[in-house]
Short mmCIF file of C-alpha atoms in Angstrom, two decimals:
data_model
loop_
_atom_site.label_atom_id
_atom_site.label_comp_id
_atom_site.label_asym_id
_atom_site.label_seq_id
_atom_site.Cartn_x
_atom_site.Cartn_y
_atom_site.Cartn_z
CA UNK Y 7 77.81 36.65 60.63
CA UNK Y 8 74.85 34.59 62.34
CA UNK Y 9 76.33 31.08 61.14
CA UNK Y 10 77.92 28.27 62.56
CA UNK Y 11 80.40 26.84 60.09
CA UNK Y 12 81.01 23.14 59.69
CA UNK Y 13 83.70 21.65 58.01
CA UNK Y 14 84.21 19.08 55.99
CA UNK Y 15 80.55 18.46 54.64
CA UNK Y 16 81.03 15.12 54.08
CA UNK Y 17 83.77 12.55 55.57
CA UNK Y 18 84.30 8.86 54.64
CA UNK Y 19 87.07 7.22 57.39
CA UNK Y 20 88.36 3.39 57.82
CA UNK Y 21 88.02 2.44 61.51
CA UNK Y 22 91.44 2.81 62.01
CA UNK Y 23 91.49 5.90 61.17
CA UNK Y 24 91.77 9.24 63.08
CA UNK Y 25 89.89 12.45 61.94
CA UNK Y 26 88.70 15.56 63.14
CA UNK Y 27 85.35 17.26 62.88
CA UNK Y 28 85.22 21.41 63.31
CA UNK Y 29 83.16 23.36 64.05
CA UNK Y 30 83.04 27.70 63.86
CA UNK Y 31 80.71 30.64 64.88
CA UNK Y 32 81.54 34.20 65.97
CA UNK Y 33 78.30 35.32 67.22
CA UNK Y 34 79.60 35.74 70.29
CA UNK Y 35 77.61 31.83 71.78
CA UNK Y 36 79.35 30.75 75.03
CA UNK Y 37 77.28 27.60 74.52
CA UNK Y 38 78.57 25.19 71.83
CA UNK Y 39 76.92 21.70 71.20
CA UNK Y 40 77.49 18.28 69.25
CA UNK Y 41 74.68 16.30 68.10
CA UNK Y 42 74.50 13.35 66.05
CA UNK Y 43 71.09 12.29 63.68
CA UNK Y 44 71.03 9.29 62.61
CA UNK Y 45 68.53 9.17 59.21
CA UNK Y 46 64.77 9.72 59.68
CA UNK Y 47 65.57 10.30 63.40
CA UNK Y 48 65.53 13.61 65.62
CA UNK Y 49 69.20 14.48 66.49
CA UNK Y 50 70.62 13.18 69.81
CA UNK Y 51 72.68 15.13 72.28
CA UNK Y 52 76.33 14.29 72.91
CA UNK Y 53 77.93 17.04 74.66
CA UNK Y 54 77.49 20.62 75.74
CA UNK Y 55 80.22 22.85 76.34
CA UNK Y 56 79.85 26.39 78.46
CA UNK Y 57 82.24 28.98 78.82
CA UNK Y 58 84.88 26.80 76.82
CA UNK Y 59 84.33 24.03 79.54
CA UNK Y 60 82.54 20.65 79.16
CA UNK Y 61 78.94 20.59 80.76
CA UNK Y 62 77.40 17.63 79.65
CA UNK Y 63 78.70 14.44 78.14
CA UNK Y 64 75.24 12.20 77.22
CA UNK Y 65 77.41 9.05 77.73
CA UNK Y 66 79.10 9.18 74.71
CA UNK Y 67 82.01 6.50 74.01
CA UNK Y 68 85.55 7.34 74.19
CA UNK Y 69 86.18 7.72 70.47
CA UNK Y 70 84.14 10.85 70.20
CA UNK Y 71 86.67 13.26 72.26
CA UNK Y 72 85.00 16.96 72.20
CA UNK Y 73 87.33 19.43 72.37
CA UNK Y 74 86.93 23.69 72.47
CA UNK Y 75 89.85 25.54 72.55
CA UNK Y 76 88.65 29.00 72.39
CA UNK Y 77 85.05 30.71 72.30
CA UNK Y 78 84.79 30.36 68.43
CA UNK Y 79 85.94 26.93 68.19
CA UNK Y 80 84.34 23.50 68.58
CA UNK Y 81 86.49 20.18 67.60
CA UNK Y 82 85.10 16.57 67.74
CA UNK Y 83 88.14 14.10 67.25
CA UNK Y 84 87.23 11.13 65.81
CA UNK Y 85 88.98 7.62 66.64
CA UNK Y 86 88.13 3.64 65.86
CA UNK Y 87 85.08 4.50 65.15
CA UNK Y 88 82.14 1.84 64.10
CA UNK Y 89 79.94 1.91 61.10
CA UNK Y 90 77.20 2.26 63.01
CA UNK Y 91 78.65 5.23 63.82
CA UNK Y 92 77.66 6.60 60.21
CA UNK Y 93 75.31 9.50 60.74
CA UNK Y 94 74.95 13.65 60.08
CA UNK Y 95 76.82 15.41 62.83
CA UNK Y 96 75.49 18.69 63.95
CA UNK Y 97 76.56 21.47 65.79
CA UNK Y 98 75.19 24.08 67.20
CA UNK Y 99 75.52 27.25 69.28
CA UNK Y 100 73.52 29.42 71.76
CA UNK Y 101 73.41 32.34 74.34
CA UNK Y 102 74.47 30.95 78.05
CA UNK Y 103 70.77 31.19 79.18
CA UNK Y 104 67.59 29.49 80.19
CA UNK Y 105 65.80 27.73 76.62
CA UNK Y 106 69.07 28.52 74.72
CA UNK Y 107 68.31 32.12 73.35
CA UNK Y 108 69.87 32.41 70.00
CA UNK Y 109 69.85 28.74 69.26
CA UNK Y 110 71.77 28.25 65.76
CA UNK Y 111 72.52 25.35 64.16
CA UNK Y 112 75.25 24.46 61.47
CA UNK Y 113 74.44 22.18 58.25
CA UNK Y 114 76.58 19.36 59.47
CA UNK Y 115 79.26 17.14 58.36
CA UNK Y 116 77.72 13.92 56.79
CA UNK Y 117 80.02 10.96 58.27
CA UNK Y 118 80.27 7.53 56.60
CA UNK Y 119 83.00 5.11 58.22
CA UNK Y 120 83.78 2.60 55.76
CA UNK A 2 57.02 7.67 76.75
CA UNK A 3 58.88 10.27 74.55
CA UNK A 4 58.92 13.39 76.63
CA UNK A 5 58.00 15.22 73.49
CA UNK A 6 55.24 14.41 71.14
CA UNK A 7 54.67 15.87 67.83
CA UNK A 8 51.35 14.95 65.28
CA UNK A 9 50.53 14.18 62.90
CA UNK A 10 53.71 12.60 62.00
CA UNK A 11 53.40 12.86 58.64
CA UNK A 12 51.31 15.46 56.10
CA UNK A 13 50.26 15.85 53.10
CA UNK A 14 48.28 19.33 51.95
CA UNK A 15 48.00 21.07 48.77
CA UNK A 16 49.34 24.53 47.80
CA UNK A 17 47.17 27.53 50.14
CA UNK A 18 45.96 25.18 52.92
CA UNK A 19 46.08 26.25 56.17
CA UNK A 20 49.00 23.86 58.12
CA UNK A 21 48.81 23.24 62.04
CA UNK A 22 51.72 21.15 63.23
CA UNK A 23 51.15 20.26 67.43
CA UNK A 24 53.39 19.66 70.13
CA UNK A 25 52.71 18.53 73.54
CA UNK A 26 55.41 18.18 76.54
CA UNK A 27 55.65 16.13 79.73
CA UNK A 28 58.22 17.68 81.75
CA UNK A 29 58.81 21.20 82.83
CA UNK A 30 60.75 23.49 80.35
CA UNK A 31 62.56 26.45 79.80
CA UNK A 32 61.59 27.04 76.47
CA UNK A 33 60.16 25.44 73.65
CA UNK A 34 61.56 25.53 69.95
CA UNK A 35 60.34 25.13 66.78
CA UNK A 36 62.66 23.77 64.16
CA UNK A 37 62.94 23.15 60.19
CA UNK A 38 65.07 20.75 58.51
CA UNK A 39 64.95 19.92 54.85
CA UNK A 40 65.72 16.57 53.42
CA UNK A 41 69.94 16.42 53.85
CA UNK A 42 70.07 19.71 55.03
CA UNK A 43 70.80 21.17 58.47
CA UNK A 44 68.80 22.79 61.19
CA UNK A 45 66.66 26.02 61.09
CA UNK A 46 65.84 28.05 63.98
CA UNK A 47 61.97 29.15 63.40
CA UNK A 48 61.05 30.49 66.93
CA UNK A 49 62.07 30.24 70.60
CA UNK A 50 58.67 30.57 72.78
CA UNK A 51 58.42 30.53 77.15
CA UNK A 52 54.81 32.16 76.76
CA UNK A 53 51.85 33.42 73.94
CA UNK A 54 52.63 33.81 70.39
CA UNK A 55 55.32 34.66 68.06
CA UNK A 56 55.04 35.67 63.67
CA UNK A 57 57.18 35.29 61.61
CA UNK A 58 55.91 36.51 58.03
CA UNK A 59 53.36 33.50 57.46
CA UNK A 60 54.15 31.47 60.09
CA UNK A 61 52.88 31.52 63.56
CA UNK A 62 53.52 29.98 66.76
CA UNK A 63 51.91 29.41 70.16
CA UNK A 64 52.36 27.95 73.75
CA UNK A 65 50.36 27.15 76.31
CA UNK A 66 52.39 26.77 79.22
CA UNK A 67 49.47 25.18 81.49
CA UNK A 68 48.53 22.42 79.28
CA UNK A 69 51.84 21.83 78.20
CA UNK A 70 51.01 22.48 74.67
CA UNK A 71 52.52 24.32 71.75
CA UNK A 72 51.13 24.52 68.19
CA UNK A 73 52.71 25.92 64.41
CA UNK A 74 50.76 26.78 61.70
CA UNK A 75 51.73 27.70 58.55
CA UNK A 76 49.33 30.48 56.35
CA UNK A 77 49.41 30.22 52.50
CA UNK A 78 51.52 27.19 52.33
CA UNK A 79 53.83 27.10 49.55
CA UNK A 80 55.38 23.68 47.71
CA UNK A 81 59.07 25.67 49.51
CA UNK A 82 57.51 24.83 53.22
CA UNK A 83 57.94 20.99 52.77
CA UNK A 84 60.46 20.12 55.09
CA UNK A 85 60.46 18.50 58.52
CA UNK A 86 59.06 20.35 61.02
CA UNK A 87 60.96 19.44 64.56
CA UNK A 88 59.47 20.56 67.90
CA UNK A 89 62.37 20.85 70.44
CA UNK A 90 62.80 21.86 74.19
CA UNK A 91 65.09 22.46 77.03
CA UNK A 92 64.26 20.58 80.09
CA UNK A 93 67.12 21.03 82.77
CA UNK A 94 66.68 24.68 83.03
CA UNK A 95 68.96 27.47 83.26
CA UNK A 96 72.70 28.12 81.46
CA UNK A 97 73.63 26.34 78.34
CA UNK A 98 70.93 23.12 77.66
CA UNK A 99 70.80 20.39 74.88
CA UNK A 100 67.53 20.03 73.26
CA UNK A 101 65.02 17.09 73.23
CA UNK A 102 63.70 17.11 70.30
CA UNK A 103 59.99 15.85 69.47
CA UNK A 104 59.90 12.93 66.52
CA UNK A 105 59.37 15.45 64.18
CA UNK A 106 56.43 16.49 61.21
CA UNK A 107 57.06 15.56 57.85
CA UNK A 108 55.12 18.38 55.73
CA UNK A 109 55.06 17.79 51.95
CA UNK A 110 53.09 20.79 49.76
CA UNK A 111 51.84 19.55 46.58
CA UNK A 112 51.17 22.60 43.91
#
């Protein structure tokens, strides 16, 4: 299995809703990442998990809450989002190595906040 | 100034042409990645480079560490190559590194 699987592919949520994005990989990668991508812009790093521990938080608002329950699974819990949070959320994984060997992206969750 | 600069931003070419996309970076890096993204889609990793040259099918990527410059070449281009090509680097060094991205090159190959 050489894929990163993200669910759901599309999500529409209200500003008072709580929802979660899920990311799964079975490549044995011990580094997992969340990125946010706005239209026609490059992705922006949000969080990095290394060996299931949060190692980088790029000053992301607390309405985004990451979780790494095990080495194969990464969640992003969403609460009280704003319309400007609408974007494509990408998960990625890699080996824990200098440079990121085996960097693999999921196909993303397209989030719309109404 | 962006840490990763790509050129050109947009490129339209005819099928069969030889394509070159350039990437320059201003910081020390662990590795440089070339990525491909089709409209509305996820990102596919094409190459990871720390030195020299790599080839995969019609794609060739080179890096010059001393000049802090990398190029992605596409030989015998085809309309299915139309996509955004993104150069990205890991700059923190060691361990699990997030990528720092260039703004991308939007490539259109016309039949």
